[in-house]
XYZ file of C-alpha atoms in Angstrom:
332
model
C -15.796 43.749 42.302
C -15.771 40.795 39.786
C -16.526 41.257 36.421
C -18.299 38.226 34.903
C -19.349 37.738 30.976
C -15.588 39.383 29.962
C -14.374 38.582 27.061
C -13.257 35.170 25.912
C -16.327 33.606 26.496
C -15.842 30.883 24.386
C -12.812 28.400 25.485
C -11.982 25.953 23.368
C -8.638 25.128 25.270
C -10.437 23.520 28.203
C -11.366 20.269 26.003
C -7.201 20.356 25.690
C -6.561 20.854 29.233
C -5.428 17.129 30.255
C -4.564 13.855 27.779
C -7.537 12.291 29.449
C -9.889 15.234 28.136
C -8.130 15.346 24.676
C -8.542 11.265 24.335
C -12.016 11.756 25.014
C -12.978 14.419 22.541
C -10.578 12.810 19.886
C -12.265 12.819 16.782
C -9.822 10.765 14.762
C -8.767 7.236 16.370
C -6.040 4.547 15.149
C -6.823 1.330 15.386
C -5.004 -1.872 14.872
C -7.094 -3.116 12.060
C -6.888 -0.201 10.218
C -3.221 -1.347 9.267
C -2.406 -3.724 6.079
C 1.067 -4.443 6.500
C 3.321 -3.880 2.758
C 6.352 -6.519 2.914
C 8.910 -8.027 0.162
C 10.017 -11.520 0.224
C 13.457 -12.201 -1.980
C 13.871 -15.613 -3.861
C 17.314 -17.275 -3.329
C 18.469 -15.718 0.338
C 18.804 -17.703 3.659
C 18.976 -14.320 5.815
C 16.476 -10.949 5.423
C 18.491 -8.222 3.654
C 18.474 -4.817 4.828
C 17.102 -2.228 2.564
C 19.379 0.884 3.023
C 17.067 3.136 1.834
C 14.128 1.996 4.016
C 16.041 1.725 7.655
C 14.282 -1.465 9.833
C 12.550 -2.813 6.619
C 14.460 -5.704 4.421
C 13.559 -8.267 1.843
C 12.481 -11.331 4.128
C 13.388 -15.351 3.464
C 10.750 -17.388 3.193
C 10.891 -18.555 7.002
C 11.287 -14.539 8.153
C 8.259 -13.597 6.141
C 6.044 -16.310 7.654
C 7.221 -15.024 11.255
C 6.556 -11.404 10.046
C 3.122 -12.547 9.159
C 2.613 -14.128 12.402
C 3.744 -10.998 14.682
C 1.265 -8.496 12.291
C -1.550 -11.373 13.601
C -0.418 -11.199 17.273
C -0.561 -7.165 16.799
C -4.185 -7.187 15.471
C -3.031 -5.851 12.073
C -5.750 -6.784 9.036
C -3.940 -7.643 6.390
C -0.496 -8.342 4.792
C 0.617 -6.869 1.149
C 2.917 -9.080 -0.667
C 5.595 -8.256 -2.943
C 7.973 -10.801 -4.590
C 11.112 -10.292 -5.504
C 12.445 -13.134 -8.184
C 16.030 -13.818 -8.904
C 17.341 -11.740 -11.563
C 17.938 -14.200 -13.989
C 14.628 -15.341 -14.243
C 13.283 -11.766 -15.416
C 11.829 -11.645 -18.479
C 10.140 -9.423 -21.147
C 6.813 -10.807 -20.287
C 7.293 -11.409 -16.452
C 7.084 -14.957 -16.527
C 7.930 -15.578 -12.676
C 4.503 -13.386 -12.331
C 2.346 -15.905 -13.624
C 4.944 -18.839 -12.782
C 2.836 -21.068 -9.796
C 6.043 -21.363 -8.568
C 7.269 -17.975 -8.713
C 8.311 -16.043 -5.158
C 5.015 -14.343 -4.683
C 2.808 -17.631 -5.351
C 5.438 -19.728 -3.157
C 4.931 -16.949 -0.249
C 1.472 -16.498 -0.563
C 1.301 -19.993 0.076
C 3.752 -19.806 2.760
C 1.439 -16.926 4.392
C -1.966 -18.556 4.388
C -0.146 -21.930 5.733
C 1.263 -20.080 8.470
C -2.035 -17.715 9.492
C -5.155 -19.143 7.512
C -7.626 -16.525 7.762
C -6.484 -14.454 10.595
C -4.611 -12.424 8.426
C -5.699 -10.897 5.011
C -2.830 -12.049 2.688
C -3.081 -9.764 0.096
C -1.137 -9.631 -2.891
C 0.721 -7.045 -5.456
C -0.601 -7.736 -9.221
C 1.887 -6.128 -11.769
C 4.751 -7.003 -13.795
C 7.555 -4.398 -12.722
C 8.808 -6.967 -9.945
C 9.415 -9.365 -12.522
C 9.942 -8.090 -15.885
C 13.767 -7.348 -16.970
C 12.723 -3.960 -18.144
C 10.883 -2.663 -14.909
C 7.963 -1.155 -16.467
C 4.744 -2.205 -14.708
C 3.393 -4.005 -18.359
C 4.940 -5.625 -21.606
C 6.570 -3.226 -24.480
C 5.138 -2.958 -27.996
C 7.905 -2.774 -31.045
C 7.904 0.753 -30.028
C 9.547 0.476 -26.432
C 5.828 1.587 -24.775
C 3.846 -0.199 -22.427
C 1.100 -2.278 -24.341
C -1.418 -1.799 -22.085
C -3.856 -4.532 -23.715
C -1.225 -6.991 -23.753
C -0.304 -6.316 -20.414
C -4.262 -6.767 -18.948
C -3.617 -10.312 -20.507
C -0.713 -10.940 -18.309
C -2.677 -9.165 -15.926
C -5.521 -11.972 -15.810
C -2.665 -14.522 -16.311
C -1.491 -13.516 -12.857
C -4.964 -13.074 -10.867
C -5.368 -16.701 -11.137
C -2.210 -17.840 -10.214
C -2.381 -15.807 -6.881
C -6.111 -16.777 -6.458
C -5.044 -20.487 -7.096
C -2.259 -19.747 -4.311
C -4.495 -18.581 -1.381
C -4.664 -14.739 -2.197
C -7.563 -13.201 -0.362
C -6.920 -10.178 -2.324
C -5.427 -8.796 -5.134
C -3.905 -5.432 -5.870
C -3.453 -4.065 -9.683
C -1.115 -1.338 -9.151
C -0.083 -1.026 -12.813
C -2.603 1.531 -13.855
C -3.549 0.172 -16.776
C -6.933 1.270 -18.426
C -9.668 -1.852 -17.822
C -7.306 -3.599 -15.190
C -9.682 -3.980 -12.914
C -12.316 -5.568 -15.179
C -10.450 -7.660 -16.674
C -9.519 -9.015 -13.947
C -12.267 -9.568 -11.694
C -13.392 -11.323 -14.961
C -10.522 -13.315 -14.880
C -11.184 -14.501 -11.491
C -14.876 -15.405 -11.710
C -14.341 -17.590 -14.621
C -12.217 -19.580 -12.621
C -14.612 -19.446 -9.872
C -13.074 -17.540 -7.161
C -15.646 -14.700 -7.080
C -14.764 -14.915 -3.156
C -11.510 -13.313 -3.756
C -11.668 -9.349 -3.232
C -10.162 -7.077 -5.771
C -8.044 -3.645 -4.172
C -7.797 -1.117 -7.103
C -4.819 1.542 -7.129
C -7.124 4.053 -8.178
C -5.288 7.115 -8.221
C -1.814 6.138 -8.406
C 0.398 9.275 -8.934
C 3.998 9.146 -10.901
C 5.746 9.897 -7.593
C 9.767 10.898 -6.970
C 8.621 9.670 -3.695
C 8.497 5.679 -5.274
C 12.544 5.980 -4.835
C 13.595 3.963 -1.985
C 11.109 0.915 -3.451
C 12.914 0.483 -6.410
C 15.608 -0.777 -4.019
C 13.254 -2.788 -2.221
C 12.132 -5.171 -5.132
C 15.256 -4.560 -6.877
C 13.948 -2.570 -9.909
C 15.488 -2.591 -12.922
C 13.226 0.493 -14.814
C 15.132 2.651 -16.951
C 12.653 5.972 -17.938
C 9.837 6.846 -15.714
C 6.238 5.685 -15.571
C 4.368 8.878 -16.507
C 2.245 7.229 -19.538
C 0.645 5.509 -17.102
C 0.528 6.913 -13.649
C -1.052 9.661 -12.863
C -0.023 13.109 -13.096
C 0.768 15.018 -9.774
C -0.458 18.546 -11.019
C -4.203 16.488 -11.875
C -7.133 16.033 -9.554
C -10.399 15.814 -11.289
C -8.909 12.650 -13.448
C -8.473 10.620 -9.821
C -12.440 10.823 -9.789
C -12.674 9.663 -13.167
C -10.544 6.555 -12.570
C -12.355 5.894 -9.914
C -15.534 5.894 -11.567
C -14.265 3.504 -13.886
C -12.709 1.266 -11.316
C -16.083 1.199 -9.493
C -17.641 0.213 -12.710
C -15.788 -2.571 -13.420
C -15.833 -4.391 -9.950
C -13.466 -2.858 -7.498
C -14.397 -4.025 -3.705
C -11.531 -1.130 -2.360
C -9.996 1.609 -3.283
C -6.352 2.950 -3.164
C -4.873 6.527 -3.318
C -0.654 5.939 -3.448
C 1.139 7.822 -2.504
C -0.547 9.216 1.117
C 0.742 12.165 2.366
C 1.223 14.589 -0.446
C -2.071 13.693 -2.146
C -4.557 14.081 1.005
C -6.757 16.134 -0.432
C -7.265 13.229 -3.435
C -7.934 11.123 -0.623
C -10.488 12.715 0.894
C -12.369 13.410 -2.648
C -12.456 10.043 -2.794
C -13.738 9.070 0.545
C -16.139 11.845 0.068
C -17.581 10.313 -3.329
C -17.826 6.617 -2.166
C -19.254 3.953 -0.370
C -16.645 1.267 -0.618
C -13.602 0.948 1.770
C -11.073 3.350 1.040
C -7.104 2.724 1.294
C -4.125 4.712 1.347
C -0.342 3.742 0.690
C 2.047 5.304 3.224
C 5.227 4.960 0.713
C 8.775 4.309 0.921
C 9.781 7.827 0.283
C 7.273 9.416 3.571
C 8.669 6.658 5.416
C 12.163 6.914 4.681
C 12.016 10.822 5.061
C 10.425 10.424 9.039
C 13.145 7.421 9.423
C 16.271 10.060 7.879
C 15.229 12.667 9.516
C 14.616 11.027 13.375
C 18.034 9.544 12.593
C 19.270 13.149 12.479
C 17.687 14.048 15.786
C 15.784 16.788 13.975
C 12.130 14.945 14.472
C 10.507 12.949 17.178
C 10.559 9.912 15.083
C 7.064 8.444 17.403
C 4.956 11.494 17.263
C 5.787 11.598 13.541
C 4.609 8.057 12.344
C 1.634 8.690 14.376
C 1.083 12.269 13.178
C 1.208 11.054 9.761
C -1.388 7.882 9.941
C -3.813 10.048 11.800
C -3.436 12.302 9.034
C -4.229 10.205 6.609
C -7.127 8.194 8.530
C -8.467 12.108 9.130
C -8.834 12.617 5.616
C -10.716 9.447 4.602
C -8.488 6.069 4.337
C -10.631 3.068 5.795
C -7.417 1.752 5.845
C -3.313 2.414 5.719
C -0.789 0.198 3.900
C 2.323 1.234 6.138
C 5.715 -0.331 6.448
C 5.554 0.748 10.218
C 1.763 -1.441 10.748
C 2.801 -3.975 13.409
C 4.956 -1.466 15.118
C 1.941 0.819 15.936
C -0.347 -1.415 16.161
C 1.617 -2.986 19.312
C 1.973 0.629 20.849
C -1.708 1.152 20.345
C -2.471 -2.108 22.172
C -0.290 -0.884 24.719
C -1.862 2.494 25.442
C-alpha cells in the first residue's frame, strides 16, 4: 500500500532539477550593462604591454585603447574607466600631467569619445597617484603626509580638464575628506553640471591593490592607510557615504569587491543612488593564477564572483573581465 504525506514534504530541489528550471527561478541575473570596463592607456608605446601580474590585461596605445573601447560597445558594456599612465619623466610632486590638457588621460579621453560618442560611458580616474613621482594619491606637506586640502585643489584642477576633454564621468578615488564637493563645485562653475560624479566611497587600504601598481606603473613607497579605509572598520563606510551623498555624489563605489560584500550590501541597503563595485586586480589575478594552475574552473569563477557581487547590491561592476562576459552573456 502507498504511503502518501511521508516525510520530505517540502522539496526545494525540484526548482534545481534542469538549467531551464534554475534559469527561470534565478533570482540574481548578469547583464551586459551592468559592466563598466577599468582599462590603462601608456604614453610613449606603439604596441599594448602585457601586465604580468594581470594575465590578458596590458597598458593599451592610443590606437588599441580606441579599439578596446569599440569591442566593450559591440558587447553592450556601459561604460569605460580610464586610467593614464604618463611617461616617467614627466611625474611630478604636484602631478602636473593630471591637470596637463595634454596629458595621457585627457589625450585618451578624447580619443574615446571620438571613437564611440555616447554609446559608451567614458568615464575617468580622478587622483594624482598615476602621475605624481611619489605615488601617493595627493601632494605632501613639509612633513612627507598627504595634504589633503591641497590635494582637493589639484583635485578640482583635474575635474575640469577631464570635463573639458569629453569625460561623462569622473571618479575621485583618492579618499580625501570633501573630494566630492569640491569637485562637483568645480565642475558647475565651469558649467558642466551634465557631467556625473562616481564617488569611491568606501575605499579600503587593500594588499589586494598589488598587481595595479604594476599596471599604472606606481612609484609609492609606504602605504596609503591615512587615507583609505581601514579593513577591520564598517560603520565608518556609512559615514563616508553620508558625506559623499551630501556633497553631490550621483554613484557610489565600494573597492575592493569581494572581500568587503557585506559593506556592499550596507550600502545598497541605505541608498537610493546607483551603487558600484570594483572587481580589483588582486580577485582577478588570484581566479587568473589559480585557473592557470588547473586548480579552478577559470569560467564558472569570473561568473561566480560578479553574481556575487551583483547579489549583494552593486548596480554595477567595474571588472577587467567586462567585455569578455558580456559577449558570453549575449551568447547564452
Amino acid at each position: 500500500m502507498t504511503t502518501y504525506g511521508s516525510f520530505p514534504g517540502t522539496r526545494p530541489r525540484r526548482l534545481r532539477s534542469n538549467p531551464v528550471m534554475r534559469r527561470m527561478v534565478a533570482e540574481t541575473r548578469l547583464h551586459p550593462a551592468d559592466f563598466i570596463l577599468p582599462t590603462f592607456v601608456r604614453e610613449g608605446v606603439s604596441e599594448p604591454v602585457p601586465i604580468a601580474a594581470m594575465p590578458g590585461v596590458v597598458q593599451h596605445t592610443r590606437d588599441s585603447l580606441k579599439k578596446a573601447a569599440a569591442e566593450a560597445v559591440a558587447a553592450g558594456v556601459s561604460g569605460i574607466m580610464l586610467f593614464g599612465v604618463p611617461e616617467e619623466s614627466k611625474k611630478d610632486a604636484l602631478g602636473t600631467p593630471g591637470t596637463d590638457p595634454d596629458g595621457i588621460l585627457q589625450v585618451a579621453i578624447r580619443d574615446v569619445r571620438a571613437e564611440v560618442g555616447d554609446d559608451l560611458l567614458v568615464m575617468s580616474d580622478l587622483c594624482l597617484d598615476e602621475t605624481i613621482d611619489h605615488g601617493h594619491c595627493g601632494v605632501l606637506d613639509e612633513q612627507g603626509r598627504v595634504d589633503n586640502d591641497a590635494t582637493l585643489e589639484r583635485y578640482a584642477e583635474m575635474a575640469q580638464v577631464q570635463a573639458d576633454a569629453g569625460a561623462h564621468v569622473v571618479g575621485p578615488s583618492g579618499m580625501m575628506d570633501g573630494q566630492v564637493g569640491v569637485i562637483r563645485d568645480a565642475l558647475d562653475q565651469i558649467g558642466r553640471e551634465d557631467v556625473a560624479v562616481l564617488a569611491y566611497t568606501a575605499k579600503y587600504a587593500s594588499a589586494f591593490y598589488g598587481p595595479f601598481r604594476e599596471a599604472v606603473a606606481s612609484s609609492l613607497q609606504g602605504d596609503r592607510k591615512t587615507y583609505q579605509q581601514d579593513p577591520a572598520n564598517a560603520r565608518e563606510s556609512m559615514r563616508e557615504l553620508a558625506l559623499d551623498l551630501e556633497e553631490g555624489a550621483d554613484m557610489v563605489m565600494v573597492k575592493p569587491a569581494g572581500p568587503y560584500l557585506d559593506i556592499l550590501a550596507r550600502v545598497a541597503d541605505a541608498v537610493d543612488v546607483p551603487v558600484a563595485a570594483y572587481q580589483i586586480s588582486g580577485e582577478y589575478s588570484m581566479i587568473e593564477a589559480a585557473a592557470e594552475k588547473g586548480w579552478i574552473d577559470r569560467d564558472r569563477a569570473i561568473l561566480e564572483t560578479l553574481t556575487g557581487i551583483r547579489r549583494a547590491g552593486a548596480r554595477n561592476i567595474l571588472t577587467y573581465w567586462a567585455t569578455e562576459v558580456a559577449q558570453k552573456l549575449n551568447r547564452q
